[in-house]
Amino acid sequence: MSDFRTPYPGYDVLAKWASPSWNDQTRQVVRERLLNIPRPRFFNEAEWSVLTALCDRIIPQPERAEPVPIAPFIDAALFEGRGTGTRFAEMPPDGAAWRQGLAALDAEAALRFGGRFAGLTAERQDAIIAAAVAGDVTAPAWEGLPPRRFMRGLVLLEIVAIYYAHPAAQSEIGFGGSTSPRGYVRLDAGRFDPWEAGPGIWPDREP
Amino acid sequence: MTGAVGTVSRDAEEHPRAVEGRAPDVFSRDGFVPMRQWPEEEPVDFAIVGTGCGGGIAAAKLAQAGFSVVAFDAGPFWRPLADFASDEREQDKLYWLDERISGGNDPISLGSHNSGRCVGGTTVHFQMVALRFRPEWFAARSRLGYGVDWPVDWRVMWKYYAEVERACSISGPVRYPWGPPRGRYPYRAHPVNAAGLVLARGAEALGVPWSPMPVATVSAPRGKSPPCAYRGMCKIGCSTNAKQSILITYIPRALAAGAEIRDLAMVARVETGRDGRVCGLHYHRGGQWRYQRARNVIVAGYAIETPRLLLNSASPQHPQGLANSSGTVGRHLMVHSNHAVWGEFDEEIRFYKGPPLLAVCEHWNYADGDPSRDFDGGYAIMSQGPLPIDYASCLVSNTGVFGTELRRRMALYNRMAGLKIVGETLPQPENRVTLAEETDGFGIPKAHVSFSYCENDKRLFRHSLRFMDRMLRAAGGRNLYESEATAHLMGGCRMGHGPDDSVTDSDGRTWDVPNLFVCDGSLMPTGGGVNSSMTIMANSARIADRLVALGKRGEL
Ligand SMILES: Cc1cc2nc3c(=O)[nH]c(=O)nc-3n(C[C@H](O)[C@H](O)[C@H](O)COP(=O)(O)OP(=O)(O)OC[C@H]3O[C@@H](n4cnc5c(N)ncnc54)[C@H](O)[C@@H]3O)c2cc1C
Ligand code: SF4
């Protein structure tokens, strides 16, 4: 399994923190996100251990000494009843769906590999996640919770929404980051404003 | 109801701002403008539910005509300059996040995909595409053989498109390639960004026309609006006020003309008197239930909340729900299908720059005779520019990718471009809003939304996927993948020619209750193949003028 390499090493959206690309309210939001990691209040210990293992496999961050925290924000959103606007009719309410889904991942781990999800190897965890994403799971604990919908319509969405809200994640994809009040001037392909990331390094495009 | 979502200006989500004779000045960071207030015990001429395209325009035009107007919105009254961050997650606070139950064979995603909750409505986070219907769509049944006819002539709508385009200072091309000639757009077109030029290349290669997109953000200063800064955050709210949302166009005009806006005011029921006419509405604001008396009520809560409110306003006089003797309320709900094709490009496109949708191809809205056309209705193809979370959501929900591969595919963000459709779906009675048994935090039954594509809808989006695939390849895209989504709710309380199969007449007046009106996207009898806001605005401006005329004749 090869590791992830960013095309934009050395680029950091936070480097523009004091520039006209950032206004006070964006600073307030991002400062809060970076400094105030919520402590878990919604999930119990068993659920939490599945959740953190799951987040580690959806967004593996082996290269980071301090990975971008994801699970704490999922917990906080559920605790605060933030809402997403949609509950698919075939699904339980969000909080209940998360609880049941995490338990079902654990049950699936027991069924397939005779262990707890959090204790499995990364390959085995991935196999279970892939099966759930494909709707191809069999543990009775999934009863009433369509696995594909749970994974694609809730779990993956929430995890990417939290991860790509983080400056480290935005930097690794070369996103321009905050733009208020200053936006962009150069809108053509391959042309960049000085406050954007420089051209990326693209192995598939080396001559 | 969900609690405060944002970190910035949480007070706006928790405490009404438009109180004590003043309302937020949307062009300032912390200022106010004077606001006339109307007593609750005295009936106002018009109580309006919702302040988006429909409600905002009605409030402004009716107040300007001298009527007493109070407009209610369930959401906050924002000042974009101080309250909006350049942050997708923070800006979730613009959306209607209360739980709605979504069923049917093809259940739709709600929330950020289609409905806002704030003063100014969904336009505060819309993507500003400002297109007109094709004239024939107003007579879809008699001219094109599908759907139903609108009870409105296209030439009348054409006049009102021009009015609302002026009011929202649309920036657009000098010559628009499709449809009958239209006057010049008030502002010159924006430059087309790299993502838009991908569409242009594809269109030219396939021999179909394309055009720079007419959009509701100014290309030069206008009043207190600076020109668009091409910051690309339009979908999460424009923090510079370049975007010409209802919040910064019609709402200030409504206030200046003497309308009162009540923010954080959720209307739960419209009250009916013994004579069967409506006489006021019950709403929740500032921690308590309140009652506003009114001579006329206009419901403008959009395609889900309008039917929900009417259904929840059942009374002995209207046992099936208000204005629902025909059982039509909530039916014929439509969406636009948003099928898309994405591809990688050699050069860095960086589609985060500029308003997200800067180029359009309406070929398939007009090419009636094409032999490959195996569907009724139409679709427009647009370039795309999602922000990272929006793009990641599309990627994972459509492909299920996760792990290192997900990070790798996201790292191609700057080299992606895509085409998507705004695809017409046909009005079907079984696509509908009903009341669920569960209730929300106010004790109001939640909305249950049921949606299934019909065979024609599927033929249409399959056709579009084949065409966009060719177009994107021709433009140089590789490793293509497809995605599906929906946007833009329409219908649910359609206007029509008679009381058997529609809820209102062409004035938005409900057939059952002479002093109850609907004025928003739920009136749309068909959806057309373009984004909905301009049509909703034009229709609302038209209805407001009709109400003024009826008032003058004493026919209200
Ligand atoms: C992400 C996104 C992008 C879009 N982009 C475009 C685009 O580029 N071009 C385009 O033409 N269209 C676009 N649209 C669609 C367009 O914004 C809507 O069609 C239009 O705003 C609908 O107008 P409306 O007046 O019917 O409802 P809205 O504008 O949604 O207004 C309804 C208001 O009523 C309030 N309300 C509802 N119920 C109650 C109640 N019971 N009590 C009090 N208040 C209530 C709500 O809070 C809301 O503010 C987009 C939509 C979305 C979601
Ligand atoms: S691109 Fe223009 S309209 Fe969009 S958010 Fe930026 S300034 Fe506002």
XYZ file of C-alpha atoms in Angstrom, chain B residues 48-396:
349
model
C -46.321 36.754 4.099
C -44.678 33.467 5.082
C -41.125 33.321 3.735
C -38.786 36.006 2.400
C -37.043 34.299 -0.542
C -37.673 34.801 -4.254
C -41.410 34.694 -3.765
C -41.939 36.309 -0.366
C -39.178 38.906 -0.666
C -40.452 40.247 -3.953
C -44.082 40.206 -2.857
C -43.183 42.057 0.353
C -41.298 44.773 -1.515
C -43.829 45.334 -4.258
C -46.907 45.237 -2.031
C -45.353 47.600 0.503
C -44.355 49.938 -2.308
C -47.970 49.933 -3.419
C -48.997 51.133 0.031
C -50.230 47.949 1.662
C -49.373 47.061 5.228
C -47.084 44.034 5.068
C -45.446 41.753 7.610
C -43.152 39.044 6.247
C -42.033 36.136 8.428
C -38.961 34.002 7.999
C -37.998 30.993 10.071
C -34.328 31.824 9.643
C -31.903 34.515 10.767
C -31.386 38.009 9.376
C -27.741 38.022 8.310
C -25.318 40.799 7.598
C -23.057 39.066 5.080
C -20.055 41.362 5.648
C -19.749 40.407 9.300
C -21.502 37.069 9.577
C -20.257 35.004 6.626
C -16.956 33.144 6.796
C -15.020 31.618 3.910
C -15.714 28.212 5.352
C -18.034 25.560 4.025
C -18.801 23.935 7.338
C -19.499 27.184 9.119
C -21.839 28.267 6.364
C -24.059 25.220 6.770
C -25.946 27.715 8.898
C -27.610 29.036 5.731
C -29.429 25.802 4.985
C -32.664 24.299 6.158
C -31.140 21.559 8.348
C -34.242 20.456 10.217
C -34.993 16.858 9.552
C -37.256 16.057 6.639
C -38.022 12.482 5.765
C -37.090 11.542 2.229
C -38.567 8.491 0.547
C -39.742 7.133 -2.796
C -37.674 5.101 -5.253
C -35.171 7.900 -5.761
C -35.184 9.792 -2.466
C -33.690 13.256 -2.769
C -31.107 14.844 -0.510
C -32.469 17.980 1.102
C -30.650 20.551 3.225
C -27.740 22.125 1.382
C -28.930 20.691 -1.918
C -32.075 22.697 -2.174
C -33.311 24.844 0.594
C -32.197 27.738 2.651
C -33.533 29.196 5.819
C -32.810 32.840 6.331
C -34.142 36.219 5.366
C -33.598 36.264 1.602
C -34.327 32.543 1.410
C -32.438 30.139 -0.774
C -30.986 32.963 -2.860
C -28.526 33.731 -0.076
C -26.663 30.558 -1.033
C -27.829 30.002 -4.592
C -25.248 29.860 -7.367
C -26.642 32.855 -9.228
C -27.369 31.215 -12.576
C -29.983 33.539 -14.074
C -31.709 31.852 -17.001
C -35.097 32.230 -18.587
C -37.516 29.477 -19.506
C -37.892 28.605 -23.135
C -41.172 30.306 -24.206
C -42.801 27.039 -25.298
C -42.419 25.594 -21.793
C -45.188 27.849 -20.546
C -47.429 25.861 -22.863
C -45.622 22.543 -22.540
C -48.747 20.441 -23.108
C -50.212 22.273 -26.090
C -46.955 23.239 -27.789
C -44.652 20.343 -26.941
C -46.983 17.562 -25.891
C -45.905 16.835 -22.325
C -46.590 18.047 -18.779
C -49.192 20.810 -18.423
C -49.679 24.358 -19.625
C -49.009 27.265 -17.307
C -51.976 29.608 -16.856
C -49.681 32.428 -17.981
C -48.617 33.634 -21.395
C -44.886 33.587 -22.085
C -44.867 37.181 -23.321
C -46.102 38.357 -19.958
C -43.395 36.313 -18.257
C -40.826 37.726 -20.653
C -41.665 41.224 -19.492
C -41.249 40.208 -15.855
C -37.973 38.412 -16.489
C -36.673 41.738 -17.736
C -37.967 43.447 -14.604
C -36.313 41.063 -12.159
C -33.111 40.902 -14.196
C -32.900 44.663 -13.845
C -33.706 44.521 -10.157
C -30.935 41.958 -9.603
C -28.457 43.607 -11.995
C -27.799 40.421 -13.915
C -24.438 40.293 -15.662
C -24.770 38.532 -18.984
C -23.655 38.289 -22.582
C -24.663 40.823 -25.190
C -26.171 38.114 -27.349
C -27.653 34.984 -25.847
C -27.727 32.197 -28.444
C -31.059 30.561 -27.644
C -34.671 31.663 -27.613
C -36.276 34.897 -28.780
C -34.170 38.037 -28.505
C -33.924 39.563 -25.084
C -32.774 43.046 -24.231
C -29.256 43.667 -23.037
C -28.397 42.423 -19.591
C -27.891 45.288 -17.163
C -24.215 44.421 -16.577
C -21.584 43.063 -18.924
C -20.783 39.351 -18.775
C -18.113 38.046 -16.434
C -14.946 36.564 -17.865
C -15.303 32.811 -18.347
C -13.016 30.899 -16.008
C -10.944 27.850 -16.978
C -13.722 25.480 -15.910
C -16.146 27.305 -18.197
C -13.719 27.200 -21.096
C -13.656 23.411 -20.802
C -17.366 23.462 -21.605
C -16.698 25.906 -24.441
C -14.064 23.610 -25.956
C -16.334 20.604 -25.708
C -19.272 22.445 -27.230
C -17.213 23.768 -30.116
C -15.779 20.316 -30.803
C -19.287 18.861 -30.954
C -20.654 21.723 -32.998
C -23.191 23.073 -30.512
C -23.374 26.664 -29.269
C -22.330 27.722 -25.789
C -22.563 30.982 -23.929
C -21.075 32.812 -20.985
C -23.576 32.391 -18.166
C -25.888 35.228 -17.136
C -25.346 35.452 -13.374
C -26.684 37.439 -10.447
C -23.427 38.973 -9.318
C -22.287 42.356 -10.513
C -19.381 42.804 -12.901
C -19.028 46.466 -11.925
C -19.890 48.369 -8.748
C -23.568 48.859 -8.118
C -24.782 50.970 -5.219
C -23.209 49.451 -2.142
C -22.238 46.238 -3.938
C -18.613 45.934 -5.065
C -17.924 43.963 -8.236
C -17.553 40.209 -7.848
C -14.102 39.271 -6.523
C -14.165 35.819 -8.150
C -13.709 34.223 -4.751
C -15.905 31.295 -5.667
C -17.752 30.945 -2.384
C -21.155 31.877 -3.759
C -22.801 28.639 -2.693
C -21.910 29.280 0.934
C -22.981 32.916 0.934
C -21.244 35.921 -0.566
C -19.381 37.835 2.134
C -18.718 40.862 -0.079
C -22.308 41.561 -1.208
C -21.407 41.301 -4.882
C -24.049 38.610 -5.206
C -27.477 40.080 -5.838
C -29.478 37.887 -3.492
C -32.977 38.758 -2.366
C -31.414 39.655 0.998
C -29.542 42.603 -0.482
C -31.929 43.570 -3.292
C -35.619 43.279 -2.482
C -35.418 43.070 1.319
C -33.933 46.570 1.744
C -36.532 47.868 -0.698
C -39.293 46.175 1.278
C -38.061 47.732 4.522
C -37.703 51.152 2.964
C -41.284 50.917 1.688
C -42.648 50.184 5.164
C -42.793 46.389 5.301
C -41.909 44.690 8.570
C -39.682 41.613 8.474
C -39.818 39.195 11.386
C -36.761 36.948 11.476
C -36.507 33.696 13.464
C -40.276 33.497 13.172
C -41.527 30.045 12.296
C -45.117 29.985 11.097
C -46.899 26.831 12.197
C -50.533 27.344 11.170
C -52.686 29.626 9.130
C -55.917 30.271 10.999
C -59.327 30.101 9.320
C -62.417 31.949 10.495
C -65.903 30.532 10.590
C -66.530 31.942 7.118
C -63.769 29.713 5.766
C -61.485 32.669 4.996
C -58.069 32.958 6.559
C -57.706 35.524 9.299
C -54.190 35.281 10.652
C -51.302 33.037 11.487
C -49.687 31.395 14.460
C -45.950 31.689 14.689
C -43.137 31.050 17.124
C -40.681 33.810 17.866
C -38.541 34.830 20.806
C -39.394 31.686 22.748
C -43.161 31.992 22.548
C -46.156 31.338 20.344
C -47.720 34.455 18.857
C -50.601 35.334 16.600
C -50.734 37.874 13.768
C -54.061 38.945 12.353
C -54.214 39.477 8.591
C -56.672 40.339 5.837
C -54.756 38.242 3.337
C -52.103 35.590 3.757
C -49.415 34.791 1.196
C -47.550 31.526 1.664
C -44.052 31.629 0.155
C -42.102 28.961 2.028
C -40.920 27.053 -1.080
C -41.892 23.664 -2.419
C -41.730 21.693 0.818
C -42.637 24.165 3.525
C -45.546 25.728 1.635
C -47.456 22.440 1.295
C -46.427 21.464 4.816
C -47.894 24.645 6.252
C -51.118 24.349 4.251
C -51.527 20.715 5.228
C -50.858 21.547 8.854
C -53.506 24.283 8.744
C -56.430 21.882 8.446
C -59.558 23.095 10.238
C -63.219 22.051 10.388
C -63.797 24.230 7.300
C -60.825 22.708 5.502
C -60.476 19.183 6.880
C -57.928 17.994 4.269
C -55.707 20.982 4.838
C -56.029 24.538 3.608
C -56.690 24.964 -0.100
C -56.655 21.214 -0.516
C -60.210 20.232 -1.385
C -58.858 18.748 -4.619
C -56.129 16.814 -2.801
C -53.517 18.575 -4.947
C -51.533 20.296 -2.195
C -48.090 18.711 -1.963
C -48.375 16.893 -5.291
C -46.413 17.303 -8.517
C -43.236 18.098 -6.639
C -40.363 18.353 -9.102
C -36.595 18.601 -8.927
C -33.928 19.175 -11.492
C -31.700 16.202 -12.007
C -28.062 17.173 -11.662
C -26.359 14.316 -13.439
C -22.739 15.132 -14.069
C -19.586 13.877 -15.722
C -16.182 14.672 -14.287
C -12.756 14.290 -15.839
C -9.096 14.961 -15.165
C -7.228 17.448 -17.295
C -3.552 17.881 -18.016
C -3.474 21.481 -16.928
C -4.567 22.845 -13.598
C -8.094 24.182 -13.972
C -8.626 25.210 -10.341
C -12.366 25.370 -10.515
C -12.569 27.033 -7.114
C -12.013 30.381 -8.832
C -14.921 32.561 -9.897
C -18.634 31.940 -9.583
C -19.057 28.192 -9.948
C -21.090 28.092 -13.152
C -19.782 30.483 -15.778
C -20.610 28.726 -19.037
C -23.785 27.107 -20.337
C -25.007 25.058 -23.260
C -28.779 25.052 -23.708
C -28.674 23.103 -26.957
C -30.863 20.284 -25.654
C -33.515 22.674 -24.418
C -34.154 23.735 -28.001
C -33.101 20.937 -30.394
C -36.588 19.498 -30.895
C -35.936 17.739 -34.166
C -32.740 15.921 -33.267
C -33.138 12.195 -34.026
C -31.254 11.175 -30.866
C -33.784 12.964 -28.703
C -35.718 10.201 -26.972
C -37.250 12.223 -24.132
C -39.701 15.041 -23.438
C -38.497 18.160 -21.697
C -35.001 19.563 -21.774
C -31.712 20.022 -20.041
C -29.034 22.669 -19.869
C -25.382 21.725 -19.489
C -23.205 23.842 -17.217
C -19.602 24.001 -16.131
C -18.905 23.300 -12.485
C -16.904 24.660 -9.598
C -17.554 22.914 -6.301
C -15.628 23.840 -3.168
C -13.608 21.000 -1.592
C -16.219 19.600 0.775
C -18.902 19.805 -1.858
C -16.665 18.029 -4.353
C -15.552 15.398 -1.827
C -19.192 14.709 -0.972
C -20.008 14.135 -4.612
C -16.985 11.878 -5.023
C -17.633 9.636 -2.026
